[in-house]
């Protein structure tokens, strides 16, 4: 079946512009996550949606970052007034409860370059 | 907040040598997961460990979860060039679904 998809795959933007990144999770997955991965670095947790619960926004680095999710479907991550330090790959993952844990399925990521 | 530390950051081995990466959490975990990210790719789930002291094997890969459920290790026996990539551990604290990833160990294998 279809996996997690993200768009665009690459985005180059000028400093100060806003960008919107999109994630389409696997159908039926209740949980959705956004991570940031800088070049050669690990995965930095940004935000987590679980069903209709209030999202866990504890990883958002500043108020320039926000994310929304409509029900259990598409999510968008918005970065306002982009800065060069925002350059990274933004990964989305979705998961569902297996009975023991949540196994995450990752999308291919959006590579954001801020010039 | 919860932190997951992973060492080493890099490991360069000759093909056929063994490799181990270690993961330590600042808090007790409900489960720990391991992911592999190939160069240019995205993380892919390998395995999860749930029980205290649990050991699981996948061919040449052996995963362990500590008795206190705060540390874990991944050991690869007789590495092959196909093992190249970055291995991440990810801990879940309270079964709520939120994973905190370690920084990863990048493995390179010289043929």
mmCIF file of C-alpha atoms in Angstrom:
data_model
loop_
_atom_site.group_PDB
_atom_site.id
_atom_site.type_symbol
_atom_site.label_atom_id
_atom_site.label_comp_id
_atom_site.label_asym_id
_atom_site.label_seq_id
_atom_site.Cartn_x
_atom_site.Cartn_y
_atom_site.Cartn_z
ATOM 1 C CA UNK A 1 0.000 0.000 0.000
ATOM 2 C CA UNK A 2 0.947 3.660 -0.154
ATOM 3 C CA UNK A 3 3.428 4.916 2.357
ATOM 4 C CA UNK A 4 3.863 8.336 3.890
ATOM 5 C CA UNK A 5 4.272 11.024 1.261
ATOM 6 C CA UNK A 6 5.650 14.518 1.631
ATOM 7 C CA UNK A 7 5.681 17.522 -0.628
ATOM 8 C CA UNK A 8 7.559 19.289 -1.939
ATOM 9 C CA UNK A 9 10.617 17.044 -1.978
ATOM 10 C CA UNK A 10 12.872 20.082 -2.218
ATOM 11 C CA UNK A 11 12.223 23.700 -1.372
ATOM 12 C CA UNK A 12 14.574 26.627 -1.812
ATOM 13 C CA UNK A 13 13.397 29.869 -0.304
ATOM 14 C CA UNK A 14 14.774 33.269 0.514
ATOM 15 C CA UNK A 15 15.386 34.310 4.075
ATOM 16 C CA UNK A 16 12.313 35.953 5.529
ATOM 17 C CA UNK A 17 9.781 34.119 3.368
ATOM 18 C CA UNK A 18 7.161 31.740 4.745
ATOM 19 C CA UNK A 19 7.086 28.077 3.695
ATOM 20 C CA UNK A 20 4.499 25.353 4.035
ATOM 21 C CA UNK A 21 5.409 21.680 4.035
ATOM 22 C CA UNK A 22 2.851 18.947 3.542
ATOM 23 C CA UNK A 23 2.592 15.399 4.862
ATOM 24 C CA UNK A 24 0.129 12.706 3.783
ATOM 25 C CA UNK A 25 0.201 9.904 6.354
ATOM 26 C CA UNK A 26 -0.667 6.278 5.837
ATOM 27 C CA UNK A 27 -4.426 5.880 5.818
ATOM 28 C CA UNK A 28 -5.743 4.831 9.200
ATOM 29 C CA UNK A 29 -2.703 5.915 11.160
ATOM 30 C CA UNK A 30 -3.840 7.919 14.147
ATOM 31 C CA UNK A 31 -0.479 9.395 15.080
ATOM 32 C CA UNK A 32 1.595 11.821 13.043
ATOM 33 C CA UNK A 33 5.002 13.300 13.834
ATOM 34 C CA UNK A 34 7.254 15.992 12.446
ATOM 35 C CA UNK A 35 11.025 15.878 12.876
ATOM 36 C CA UNK A 36 13.868 18.077 11.718
ATOM 37 C CA UNK A 37 17.182 16.601 10.634
ATOM 38 C CA UNK A 38 20.088 18.907 9.989
ATOM 39 C CA UNK A 39 22.907 17.660 7.799
ATOM 40 C CA UNK A 40 24.761 14.848 9.520
ATOM 41 C CA UNK A 41 22.658 15.203 12.660
ATOM 42 C CA UNK A 42 20.037 13.155 14.423
ATOM 43 C CA UNK A 43 16.273 13.550 14.397
ATOM 44 C CA UNK A 44 14.957 16.511 16.344
ATOM 45 C CA UNK A 45 11.368 16.061 17.502
ATOM 46 C CA UNK A 46 9.122 18.974 16.562
ATOM 47 C CA UNK A 47 5.466 18.097 17.084
ATOM 48 C CA UNK A 48 3.195 15.083 17.562
ATOM 49 C CA UNK A 49 -0.497 14.636 16.743
ATOM 50 C CA UNK A 50 -2.508 11.763 18.212
ATOM 51 C CA UNK A 51 -6.102 11.403 17.108
ATOM 52 C CA UNK A 52 -8.249 14.236 18.373
ATOM 53 C CA UNK A 53 -6.010 15.026 21.329
ATOM 54 C CA UNK A 54 -4.256 18.361 21.654
ATOM 55 C CA UNK A 55 -0.928 18.131 19.806
ATOM 56 C CA UNK A 56 2.352 17.890 21.694
ATOM 57 C CA UNK A 57 4.170 21.006 20.505
ATOM 58 C CA UNK A 58 7.021 20.769 22.972
ATOM 59 C CA UNK A 59 9.668 20.381 20.264
ATOM 60 C CA UNK A 60 8.844 23.434 18.176
ATOM 61 C CA UNK A 61 11.982 25.606 18.307
ATOM 62 C CA UNK A 62 10.251 28.991 18.096
ATOM 63 C CA UNK A 63 6.887 30.630 17.504
ATOM 64 C CA UNK A 64 7.793 30.884 13.823
ATOM 65 C CA UNK A 65 6.977 27.177 13.588
ATOM 66 C CA UNK A 66 3.432 25.855 13.602
ATOM 67 C CA UNK A 67 1.656 22.750 12.389
ATOM 68 C CA UNK A 68 -1.877 21.666 11.766
ATOM 69 C CA UNK A 69 -3.570 18.393 11.099
ATOM 70 C CA UNK A 70 -7.073 17.875 9.800
ATOM 71 C CA UNK A 71 -8.575 14.914 11.611
ATOM 72 C CA UNK A 72 -6.416 11.867 10.929
ATOM 73 C CA UNK A 73 -5.279 12.994 7.512
ATOM 74 C CA UNK A 74 -3.007 15.577 5.996
ATOM 75 C CA UNK A 75 -0.705 17.727 8.093
ATOM 76 C CA UNK A 76 1.065 20.934 7.201
ATOM 77 C CA UNK A 77 4.131 22.379 8.886
ATOM 78 C CA UNK A 78 4.487 26.124 8.434
ATOM 79 C CA UNK A 79 7.660 28.077 9.018
ATOM 80 C CA UNK A 80 7.253 31.834 9.030
ATOM 81 C CA UNK A 81 10.000 34.339 8.309
ATOM 82 C CA UNK A 82 12.482 31.584 7.498
ATOM 83 C CA UNK A 83 16.058 31.870 8.732
ATOM 84 C CA UNK A 84 19.169 30.176 7.391
ATOM 85 C CA UNK A 85 19.332 27.955 10.445
ATOM 86 C CA UNK A 86 15.978 26.482 9.373
ATOM 87 C CA UNK A 87 17.750 24.731 6.483
ATOM 88 C CA UNK A 88 17.327 21.007 7.070
ATOM 89 C CA UNK A 89 15.376 17.955 5.987
ATOM 90 C CA UNK A 90 11.921 17.919 7.537
ATOM 91 C CA UNK A 91 10.673 14.388 8.066
ATOM 92 C CA UNK A 92 7.115 13.335 8.706
ATOM 93 C CA UNK A 93 6.160 9.976 10.170
ATOM 94 C CA UNK A 94 2.866 8.301 10.926
ATOM 95 C CA UNK A 95 2.088 5.356 13.137
ATOM 96 C CA UNK A 96 -0.625 3.308 14.727
ATOM 97 C CA UNK A 97 -0.799 1.263 17.882
ATOM 98 C CA UNK A 98 0.334 -2.344 17.323
ATOM 99 C CA UNK A 99 -0.849 -3.497 20.720
ATOM 100 C CA UNK A 100 2.577 -2.994 22.241
ATOM 101 C CA UNK A 101 4.033 0.163 20.762
ATOM 102 C CA UNK A 102 3.790 2.690 17.953
ATOM 103 C CA UNK A 103 5.959 1.761 14.947
ATOM 104 C CA UNK A 104 6.772 4.846 12.924
ATOM 105 C CA UNK A 105 6.762 4.933 9.140
ATOM 106 C CA UNK A 106 8.726 7.811 7.709
ATOM 107 C CA UNK A 107 8.150 9.802 4.566
ATOM 108 C CA UNK A 108 11.010 10.724 2.226
ATOM 109 C CA UNK A 109 11.328 14.190 3.728
ATOM 110 C CA UNK A 110 11.343 17.734 2.417
ATOM 111 C CA UNK A 111 14.772 19.276 1.989
ATOM 112 C CA UNK A 112 14.484 22.968 2.859
ATOM 113 C CA UNK A 113 17.231 25.363 1.873
ATOM 114 C CA UNK A 114 17.026 28.963 3.044
ATOM 115 C CA UNK A 115 19.285 31.310 1.099
ATOM 116 C CA UNK B 1 12.776 16.411 29.757
ATOM 117 C CA UNK B 2 13.592 12.960 28.493
ATOM 118 C CA UNK B 3 16.965 12.606 26.779
ATOM 119 C CA UNK B 4 18.371 9.726 24.788
ATOM 120 C CA UNK B 5 22.124 9.573 24.308
ATOM 121 C CA UNK B 6 23.772 7.335 21.753
ATOM 122 C CA UNK B 7 27.424 6.458 21.288
ATOM 123 C CA UNK B 8 29.622 6.370 19.364
ATOM 124 C CA UNK B 9 28.706 9.060 16.859
ATOM 125 C CA UNK B 10 30.793 7.432 14.123
ATOM 126 C CA UNK B 11 32.247 3.973 13.652
ATOM 127 C CA UNK B 12 34.491 2.910 10.805
ATOM 128 C CA UNK B 13 35.105 -0.823 10.486
ATOM 129 C CA UNK B 14 36.673 -3.253 8.088
ATOM 130 C CA UNK B 15 34.218 -5.604 6.440
ATOM 131 C CA UNK B 16 33.875 -8.678 8.617
ATOM 132 C CA UNK B 17 34.503 -6.854 11.890
ATOM 133 C CA UNK B 18 31.820 -6.503 14.537
ATOM 134 C CA UNK B 19 30.031 -3.266 15.420
ATOM 135 C CA UNK B 20 28.134 -2.112 18.500
ATOM 136 C CA UNK B 21 26.181 1.047 19.247
ATOM 137 C CA UNK B 22 24.895 1.955 22.699
ATOM 138 C CA UNK B 23 21.886 3.936 23.771
ATOM 139 C CA UNK B 24 21.126 5.425 27.206
ATOM 140 C CA UNK B 25 17.990 7.165 28.371
ATOM 141 C CA UNK B 26 17.719 9.647 31.219
ATOM 142 C CA UNK B 27 14.374 8.070 32.173
ATOM 143 C CA UNK B 28 12.864 4.593 32.283
ATOM 144 C CA UNK B 29 11.340 3.633 28.966
ATOM 145 C CA UNK B 30 8.188 1.704 28.127
ATOM 146 C CA UNK B 31 9.895 0.458 24.986
ATOM 147 C CA UNK B 32 12.810 1.222 22.733
ATOM 148 C CA UNK B 33 12.938 1.045 18.966
ATOM 149 C CA UNK B 34 15.795 0.904 16.499
ATOM 150 C CA UNK B 35 15.822 2.469 13.051
ATOM 151 C CA UNK B 36 18.301 2.427 10.170
ATOM 152 C CA UNK B 37 18.823 5.318 7.790
ATOM 153 C CA UNK B 38 20.761 4.622 4.623
ATOM 154 C CA UNK B 39 22.725 7.515 3.107
ATOM 155 C CA UNK B 40 20.254 9.834 1.398
ATOM 156 C CA UNK B 41 17.289 7.890 2.712
ATOM 157 C CA UNK B 42 14.822 8.125 5.542
ATOM 158 C CA UNK B 43 14.750 6.106 8.777
ATOM 159 C CA UNK B 44 13.310 2.607 8.507
ATOM 160 C CA UNK B 45 12.063 0.614 11.474
ATOM 161 C CA UNK B 46 14.184 -2.372 12.474
ATOM 162 C CA UNK B 47 12.834 -3.681 15.755
ATOM 163 C CA UNK B 48 11.261 -2.838 19.083
ATOM 164 C CA UNK B 49 12.117 -4.080 22.570
ATOM 165 C CA UNK B 50 9.530 -3.955 25.325
ATOM 166 C CA UNK B 51 10.535 -6.244 28.181
ATOM 167 C CA UNK B 52 13.244 -5.728 30.748
ATOM 168 C CA UNK B 53 16.371 -7.664 29.749
ATOM 169 C CA UNK B 54 14.923 -8.575 26.378
ATOM 170 C CA UNK B 55 17.234 -9.827 23.638
ATOM 171 C CA UNK B 56 16.174 -10.120 20.023
ATOM 172 C CA UNK B 57 18.087 -11.261 16.972
ATOM 173 C CA UNK B 58 17.680 -10.539 13.313
ATOM 174 C CA UNK B 59 20.249 -12.559 11.360
ATOM 175 C CA UNK B 60 23.564 -10.844 12.210
ATOM 176 C CA UNK B 61 21.920 -8.135 14.342
ATOM 177 C CA UNK B 62 21.424 -8.570 18.093
ATOM 178 C CA UNK B 63 19.394 -6.069 20.094
ATOM 179 C CA UNK B 64 19.360 -5.862 23.888
ATOM 180 C CA UNK B 65 17.206 -3.913 26.343
ATOM 181 C CA UNK B 66 18.676 -3.335 29.781
ATOM 182 C CA UNK B 67 17.210 -4.683 32.993
ATOM 183 C CA UNK B 68 16.347 -1.200 34.164
ATOM 184 C CA UNK B 69 14.806 -0.351 30.779
ATOM 185 C CA UNK B 70 17.053 2.691 30.458
ATOM 186 C CA UNK B 71 19.677 1.414 28.050
ATOM 187 C CA UNK B 72 19.920 -0.632 24.895
ATOM 188 C CA UNK B 73 22.472 -1.855 22.416
ATOM 189 C CA UNK B 74 22.648 -3.015 18.832
ATOM 190 C CA UNK B 75 25.423 -5.411 17.848
ATOM 191 C CA UNK B 76 26.200 -6.416 14.286
ATOM 192 C CA UNK B 77 28.342 -9.490 13.777
ATOM 193 C CA UNK B 78 30.651 -9.702 10.765
ATOM 194 C CA UNK B 79 29.658 -6.427 9.130
ATOM 195 C CA UNK B 80 28.969 -6.236 5.420
ATOM 196 C CA UNK B 81 28.980 -3.221 3.110
ATOM 197 C CA UNK B 82 25.181 -3.393 3.046
ATOM 198 C CA UNK B 83 25.196 -2.509 6.752
ATOM 199 C CA UNK B 84 26.378 1.028 5.966
ATOM 200 C CA UNK B 85 24.116 3.727 7.318
ATOM 201 C CA UNK B 86 23.122 5.525 10.495
ATOM 202 C CA UNK B 87 21.510 3.538 13.283
ATOM 203 C CA UNK B 88 19.151 5.359 15.602
ATOM 204 C CA UNK B 89 17.625 4.244 18.852
ATOM 205 C CA UNK B 90 14.348 5.845 19.888
ATOM 206 C CA UNK B 91 12.800 5.640 23.315
ATOM 207 C CA UNK B 92 9.169 5.893 24.294
ATOM 208 C CA UNK B 93 8.611 6.948 27.873
ATOM 209 C CA UNK B 94 4.951 6.372 28.596
ATOM 210 C CA UNK B 95 3.332 4.461 25.699
ATOM 211 C CA UNK B 96 1.865 7.697 24.455
ATOM 212 C CA UNK B 97 3.494 7.276 21.075
ATOM 213 C CA UNK B 98 6.045 10.077 21.376
ATOM 214 C CA UNK B 99 9.543 8.852 20.550
ATOM 215 C CA UNK B 100 12.749 10.631 21.459
ATOM 216 C CA UNK B 101 15.553 9.700 19.097
ATOM 217 C CA UNK B 102 19.213 9.340 19.943
ATOM 218 C CA UNK B 103 21.740 11.212 17.844
ATOM 219 C CA UNK B 104 22.529 8.117 15.803
ATOM 220 C CA UNK B 105 25.676 6.148 15.086
ATOM 221 C CA UNK B 106 26.986 6.392 11.559
ATOM 222 C CA UNK B 107 28.542 3.133 10.427
ATOM 223 C CA UNK B 108 30.928 2.953 7.502
ATOM 224 C CA UNK B 109 32.294 -0.374 6.300
ATOM 225 C CA UNK B 110 35.471 -0.641 4.285
ATOM 226 C CA UNK B 111 35.434 -3.597 1.870
#
